[in-house]
PDB file of C-alpha atoms in Angstrom:
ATOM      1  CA  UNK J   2      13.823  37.893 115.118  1.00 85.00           C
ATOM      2  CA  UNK J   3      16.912  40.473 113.521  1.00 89.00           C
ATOM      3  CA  UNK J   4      15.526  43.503 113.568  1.00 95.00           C
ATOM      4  CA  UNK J   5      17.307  46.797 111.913  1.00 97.00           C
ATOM      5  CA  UNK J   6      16.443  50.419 112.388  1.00 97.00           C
ATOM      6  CA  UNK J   7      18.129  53.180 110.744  1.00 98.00           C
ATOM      7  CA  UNK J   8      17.531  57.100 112.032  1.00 98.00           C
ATOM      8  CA  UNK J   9      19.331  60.315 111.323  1.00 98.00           C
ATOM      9  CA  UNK J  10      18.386  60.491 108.132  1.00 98.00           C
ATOM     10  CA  UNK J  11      17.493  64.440 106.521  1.00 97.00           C
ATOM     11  CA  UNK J  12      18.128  67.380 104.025  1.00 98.00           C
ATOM     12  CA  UNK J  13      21.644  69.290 104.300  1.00 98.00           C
ATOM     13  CA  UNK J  14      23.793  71.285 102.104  1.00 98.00           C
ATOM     14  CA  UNK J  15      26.610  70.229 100.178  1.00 98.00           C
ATOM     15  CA  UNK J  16      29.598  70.142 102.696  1.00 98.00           C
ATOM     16  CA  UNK J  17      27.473  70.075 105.414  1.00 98.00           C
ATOM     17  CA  UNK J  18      27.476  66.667 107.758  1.00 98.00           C
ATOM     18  CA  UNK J  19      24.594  63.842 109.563  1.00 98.00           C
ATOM     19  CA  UNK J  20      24.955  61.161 111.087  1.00 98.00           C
ATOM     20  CA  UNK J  21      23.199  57.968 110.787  1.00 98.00           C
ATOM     21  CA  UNK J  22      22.121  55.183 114.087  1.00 98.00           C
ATOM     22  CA  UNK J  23      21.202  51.334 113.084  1.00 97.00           C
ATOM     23  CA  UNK J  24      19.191  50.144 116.381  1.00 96.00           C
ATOM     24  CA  UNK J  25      19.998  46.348 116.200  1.00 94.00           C
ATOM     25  CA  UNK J  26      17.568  44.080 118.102  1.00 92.00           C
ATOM     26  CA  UNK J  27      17.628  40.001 118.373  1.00 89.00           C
ATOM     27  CA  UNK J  28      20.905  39.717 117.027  1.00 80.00           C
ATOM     28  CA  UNK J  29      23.335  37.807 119.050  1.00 80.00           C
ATOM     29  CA  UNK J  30      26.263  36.809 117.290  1.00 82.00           C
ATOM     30  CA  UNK J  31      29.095  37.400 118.560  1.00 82.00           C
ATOM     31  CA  UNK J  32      31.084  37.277 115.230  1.00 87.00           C
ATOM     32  CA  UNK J  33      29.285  39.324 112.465  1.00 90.00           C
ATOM     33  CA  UNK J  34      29.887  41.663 109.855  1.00 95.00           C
ATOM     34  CA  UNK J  35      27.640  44.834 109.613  1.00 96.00           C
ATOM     35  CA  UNK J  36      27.177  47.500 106.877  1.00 97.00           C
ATOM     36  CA  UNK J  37      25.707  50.226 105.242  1.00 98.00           C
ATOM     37  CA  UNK J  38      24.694  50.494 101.743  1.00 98.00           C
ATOM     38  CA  UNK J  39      22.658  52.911  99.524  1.00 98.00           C
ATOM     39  CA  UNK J  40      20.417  53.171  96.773  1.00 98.00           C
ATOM     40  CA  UNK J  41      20.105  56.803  94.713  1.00 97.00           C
ATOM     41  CA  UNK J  42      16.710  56.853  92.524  1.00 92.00           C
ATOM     42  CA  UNK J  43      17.467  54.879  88.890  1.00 94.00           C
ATOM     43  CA  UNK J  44      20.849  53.035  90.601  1.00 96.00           C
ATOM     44  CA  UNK J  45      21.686  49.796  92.321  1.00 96.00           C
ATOM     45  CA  UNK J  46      22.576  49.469  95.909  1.00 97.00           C
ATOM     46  CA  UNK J  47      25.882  50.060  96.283  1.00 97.00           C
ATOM     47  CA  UNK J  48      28.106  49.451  99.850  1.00 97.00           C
ATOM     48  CA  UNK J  49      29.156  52.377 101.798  1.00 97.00           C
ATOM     49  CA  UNK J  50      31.081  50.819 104.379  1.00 97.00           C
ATOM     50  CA  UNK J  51      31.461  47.485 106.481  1.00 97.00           C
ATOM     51  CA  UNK J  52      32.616  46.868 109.845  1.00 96.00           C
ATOM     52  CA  UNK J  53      33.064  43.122 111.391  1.00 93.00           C
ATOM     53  CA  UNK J  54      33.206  41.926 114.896  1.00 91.00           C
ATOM     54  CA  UNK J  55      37.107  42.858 115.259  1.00 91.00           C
ATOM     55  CA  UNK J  56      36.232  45.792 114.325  1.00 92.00           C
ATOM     56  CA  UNK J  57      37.946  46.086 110.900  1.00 93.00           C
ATOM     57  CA  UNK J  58      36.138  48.428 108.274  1.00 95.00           C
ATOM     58  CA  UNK J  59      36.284  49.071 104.821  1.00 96.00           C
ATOM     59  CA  UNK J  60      34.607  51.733 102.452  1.00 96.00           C
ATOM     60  CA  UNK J  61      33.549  52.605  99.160  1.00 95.00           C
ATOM     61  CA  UNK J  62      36.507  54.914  97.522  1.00 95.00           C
ATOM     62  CA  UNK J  63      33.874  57.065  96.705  1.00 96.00           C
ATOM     63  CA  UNK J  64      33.382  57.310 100.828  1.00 97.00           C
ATOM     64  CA  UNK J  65      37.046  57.265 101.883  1.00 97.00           C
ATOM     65  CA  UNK J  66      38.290  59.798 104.508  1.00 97.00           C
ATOM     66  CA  UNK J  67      34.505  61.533 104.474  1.00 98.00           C
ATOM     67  CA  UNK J  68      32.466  58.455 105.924  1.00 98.00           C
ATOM     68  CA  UNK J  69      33.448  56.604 109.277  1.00 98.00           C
ATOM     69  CA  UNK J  70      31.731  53.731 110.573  1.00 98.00           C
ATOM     70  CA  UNK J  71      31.313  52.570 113.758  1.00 97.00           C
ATOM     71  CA  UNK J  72      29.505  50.287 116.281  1.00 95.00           C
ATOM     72  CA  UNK J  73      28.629  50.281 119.877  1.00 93.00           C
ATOM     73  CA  UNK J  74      28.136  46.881 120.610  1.00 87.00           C
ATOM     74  CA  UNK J  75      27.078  47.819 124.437  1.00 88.00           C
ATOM     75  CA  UNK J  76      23.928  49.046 122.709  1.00 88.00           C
ATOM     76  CA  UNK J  77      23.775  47.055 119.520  1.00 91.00           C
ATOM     77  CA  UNK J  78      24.264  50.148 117.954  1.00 95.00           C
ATOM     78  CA  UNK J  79      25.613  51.056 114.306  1.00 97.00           C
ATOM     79  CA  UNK J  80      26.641  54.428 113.023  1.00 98.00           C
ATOM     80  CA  UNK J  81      28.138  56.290 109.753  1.00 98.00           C
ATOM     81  CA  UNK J  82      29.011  59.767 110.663  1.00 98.00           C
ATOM     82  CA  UNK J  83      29.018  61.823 106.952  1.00 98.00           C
ATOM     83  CA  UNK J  84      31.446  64.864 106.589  1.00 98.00           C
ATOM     84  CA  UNK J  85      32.183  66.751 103.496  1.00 98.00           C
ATOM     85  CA  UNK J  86      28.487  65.758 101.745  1.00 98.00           C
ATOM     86  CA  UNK J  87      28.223  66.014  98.403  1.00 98.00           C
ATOM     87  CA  UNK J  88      25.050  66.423  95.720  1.00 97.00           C
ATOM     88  CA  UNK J  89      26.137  62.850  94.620  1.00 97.00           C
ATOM     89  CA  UNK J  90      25.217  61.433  98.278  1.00 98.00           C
ATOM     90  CA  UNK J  91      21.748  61.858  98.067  1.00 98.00           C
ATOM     91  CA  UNK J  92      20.169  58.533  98.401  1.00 98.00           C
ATOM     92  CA  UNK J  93      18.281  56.187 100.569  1.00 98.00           C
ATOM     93  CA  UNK J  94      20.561  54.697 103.089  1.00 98.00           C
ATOM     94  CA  UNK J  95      20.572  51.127 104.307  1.00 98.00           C
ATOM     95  CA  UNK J  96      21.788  49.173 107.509  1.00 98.00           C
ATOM     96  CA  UNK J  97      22.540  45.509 106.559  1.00 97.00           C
ATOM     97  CA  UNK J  98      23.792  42.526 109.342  1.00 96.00           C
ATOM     98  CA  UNK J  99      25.166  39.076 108.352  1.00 94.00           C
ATOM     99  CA  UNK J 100      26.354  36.356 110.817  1.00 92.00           C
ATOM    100  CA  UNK J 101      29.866  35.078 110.469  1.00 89.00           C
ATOM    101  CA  UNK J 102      31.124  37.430 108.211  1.00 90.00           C
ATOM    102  CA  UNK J 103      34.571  39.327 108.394  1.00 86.00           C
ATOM    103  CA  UNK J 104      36.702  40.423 105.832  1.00 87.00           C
ATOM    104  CA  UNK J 105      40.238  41.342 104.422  1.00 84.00           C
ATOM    105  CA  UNK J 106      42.518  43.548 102.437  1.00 79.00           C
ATOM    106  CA  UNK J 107      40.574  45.317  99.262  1.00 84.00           C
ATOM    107  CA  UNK J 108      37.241  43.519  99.843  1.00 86.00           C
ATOM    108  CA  UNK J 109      34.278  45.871  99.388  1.00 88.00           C
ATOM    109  CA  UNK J 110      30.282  44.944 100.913  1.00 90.00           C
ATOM    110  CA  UNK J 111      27.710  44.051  98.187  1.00 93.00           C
ATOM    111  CA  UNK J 112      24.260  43.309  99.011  1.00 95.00           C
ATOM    112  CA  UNK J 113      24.666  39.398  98.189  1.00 95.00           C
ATOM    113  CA  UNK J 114      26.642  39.489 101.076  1.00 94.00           C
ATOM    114  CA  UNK J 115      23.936  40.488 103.710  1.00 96.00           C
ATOM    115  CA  UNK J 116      21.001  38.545 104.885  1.00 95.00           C
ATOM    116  CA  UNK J 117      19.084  41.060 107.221  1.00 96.00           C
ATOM    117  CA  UNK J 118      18.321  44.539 106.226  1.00 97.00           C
ATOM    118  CA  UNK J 119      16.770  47.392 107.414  1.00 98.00           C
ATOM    119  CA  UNK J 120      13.733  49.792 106.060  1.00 97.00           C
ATOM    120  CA  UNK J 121      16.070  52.458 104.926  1.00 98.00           C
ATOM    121  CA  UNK J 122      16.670  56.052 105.988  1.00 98.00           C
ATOM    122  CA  UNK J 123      16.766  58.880 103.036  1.00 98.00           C
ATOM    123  CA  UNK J 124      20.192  61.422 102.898  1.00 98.00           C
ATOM    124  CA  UNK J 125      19.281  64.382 100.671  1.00 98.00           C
ATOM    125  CA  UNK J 126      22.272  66.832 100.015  1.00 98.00           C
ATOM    126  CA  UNK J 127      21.349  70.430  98.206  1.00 98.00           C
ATOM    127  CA  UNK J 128      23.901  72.156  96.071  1.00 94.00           C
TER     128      UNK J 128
END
Protein backbone atom coordinates (compact mmCIF):
# COMPACT_ATOMS: atom_id res chain seq x y z
CA UNK A 1 0.00 0.00 0.00
CA UNK A 2 1.42 3.88 -1.30
CA UNK A 3 1.95 5.53 1.54
CA UNK A 4 2.94 9.50 1.66
CA UNK A 5 4.30 11.50 4.54
CA UNK A 6 5.03 15.05 4.43
CA UNK A 7 7.27 16.85 7.45
CA UNK A 8 8.95 20.19 7.73
CA UNK A 9 6.11 21.94 7.84
CA UNK A 10 6.01 25.43 10.45
CA UNK A 11 5.63 29.27 11.07
CA UNK A 12 8.42 31.68 9.48
CA UNK A 13 8.66 35.18 8.44
CA UNK A 14 8.23 36.58 5.18
CA UNK A 15 11.65 36.00 3.36
CA UNK A 16 12.58 33.56 5.61
CA UNK A 17 13.00 29.70 4.19
CA UNK A 18 11.74 25.59 5.23
CA UNK A 19 12.01 22.87 3.76
CA UNK A 20 9.60 20.18 3.22
CA UNK A 21 10.42 15.81 3.22
CA UNK A 22 7.65 13.36 1.49
CA UNK A 23 8.63 9.80 3.14
CA UNK A 24 7.39 7.49 0.28
CA UNK A 25 6.67 3.87 1.32
CA UNK A 26 5.27 0.82 -1.02
CA UNK A 27 5.83 2.57 -4.06
CA UNK A 28 7.85 0.81 -6.60
CA UNK A 29 7.63 2.18 -9.88
CA UNK A 30 10.29 2.80 -11.47
CA UNK A 31 8.75 5.44 -13.86
CA UNK A 32 6.55 7.97 -11.91
CA UNK A 33 5.82 11.43 -11.63
CA UNK A 34 5.74 13.07 -8.10
CA UNK A 35 4.50 16.48 -6.83
CA UNK A 36 3.60 18.92 -4.48
CA UNK A 37 0.53 20.90 -4.34
CA UNK A 38 -1.23 23.28 -1.86
CA UNK A 39 -4.37 24.37 -0.58
CA UNK A 40 -4.63 28.11 1.28
CA UNK A 41 -8.02 28.32 3.47
CA UNK A 42 -11.18 29.39 0.90
CA UNK A 43 -8.87 28.20 -2.42
CA UNK A 44 -8.43 25.13 -4.55
CA UNK A 45 -5.39 23.01 -4.61
CA UNK A 46 -3.16 24.34 -6.78
CA UNK A 47 0.44 22.49 -8.05
CA UNK A 48 3.63 23.74 -6.74
CA UNK A 49 5.95 21.72 -8.55
CA UNK A 50 6.41 18.19 -10.29
CA UNK A 51 9.30 16.09 -10.78
CA UNK A 52 9.21 12.63 -12.93
CA UNK A 53 11.45 9.68 -12.93
CA UNK A 54 14.12 11.47 -15.36
CA UNK A 55 14.13 13.83 -13.20
CA UNK A 56 12.54 16.72 -15.16
CA UNK A 57 10.56 19.37 -13.00
CA UNK A 58 8.28 21.99 -13.54
CA UNK A 59 6.68 24.76 -11.23
CA UNK A 60 3.99 27.03 -10.66
CA UNK A 61 5.20 30.70 -12.02
CA UNK A 62 4.09 31.82 -8.91
CA UNK A 63 7.05 29.31 -7.43
CA UNK A 64 9.73 29.89 -10.09
CA UNK A 65 13.37 30.52 -9.00
CA UNK A 66 12.08 30.47 -5.04
CA UNK A 67 10.90 26.69 -4.88
CA UNK A 68 13.20 23.66 -5.95
CA UNK A 69 12.15 20.23 -5.96
CA UNK A 70 13.88 17.31 -5.57
CA UNK A 71 13.94 13.52 -4.89
CA UNK A 72 16.21 11.01 -3.37
CA UNK A 73 15.15 7.97 -4.78
CA UNK A 74 17.87 5.94 -2.53
CA UNK A 75 15.43 6.78 0.25
CA UNK A 76 12.14 7.26 -1.51
CA UNK A 77 12.44 10.59 -0.47
CA UNK A 78 10.74 13.93 -1.85
CA UNK A 79 11.65 17.47 -1.00
CA UNK A 80 10.69 21.32 -1.85
CA UNK A 81 13.22 23.54 -0.33
CA UNK A 82 11.24 27.27 0.00
CA UNK A 83 13.44 30.50 -0.23
CA UNK A 84 12.23 33.99 -0.44
CA UNK A 85 8.60 33.08 1.49
CA UNK A 86 6.04 35.21 1.07
CA UNK A 87 2.53 36.05 3.18
CA UNK A 88 0.83 34.55 0.01
CA UNK A 89 2.56 30.99 0.76
CA UNK A 90 0.78 30.23 3.68
CA UNK A 91 -1.12 27.11 3.08
CA UNK A 92 -1.39 23.46 3.70
CA UNK A 93 1.10 21.65 1.64
CA UNK A 94 0.60 18.36 -0.15
CA UNK A 95 2.87 15.43 -1.49
CA UNK A 96 1.07 13.66 -4.41
CA UNK A 97 2.63 10.26 -6.48
CA UNK A 98 1.21 8.89 -9.77
CA UNK A 99 2.60 5.85 -11.70
CA UNK A 100 3.64 6.36 -15.27
CA UNK A 101 3.52 9.85 -15.42
CA UNK A 102 6.20 12.28 -16.99
CA UNK A 103 5.80 15.36 -18.62
CA UNK A 104 6.92 18.09 -21.19
CA UNK A 105 7.48 21.66 -22.16
CA UNK A 106 4.78 24.20 -20.34
CA UNK A 107 2.78 21.41 -18.63
CA UNK A 108 1.85 22.35 -15.06
CA UNK A 109 0.57 19.38 -12.11
CA UNK A 110 -3.18 19.52 -11.23
CA UNK A 111 -4.64 17.30 -8.77
CA UNK A 112 -6.62 15.16 -11.53
CA UNK A 113 -3.37 14.14 -12.36
CA UNK A 114 -2.38 12.31 -9.06
CA UNK A 115 -3.78 9.19 -7.61
CA UNK A 116 -1.99 8.90 -4.12
CA UNK A 117 -1.75 11.72 -1.74
CA UNK A 118 -0.51 12.49 1.39
CA UNK A 119 -2.14 13.99 4.85
CA UNK A 120 -0.73 17.38 4.29
CA UNK A 121 1.83 19.50 6.13
CA UNK A 122 0.77 23.35 7.01
CA UNK A 123 3.46 26.43 5.76
CA UNK A 124 2.48 29.58 7.67
CA UNK A 125 4.51 32.76 6.58
CA UNK A 126 4.11 36.11 8.96
CA UNK A 127 4.50 39.53 7.47
Amino acid sequence: QVQLVESGGGSVQAGGSLTLSCAVSGYTYSSYCMGWFRQAPGKGREGVAAIDSDGSTTYADSVKGRFTISQDSSKNMLYLHMNSLKPEDTAMYYCAAEPGLSFSGSWRPHTSDFGYWGQGTQVTVSS
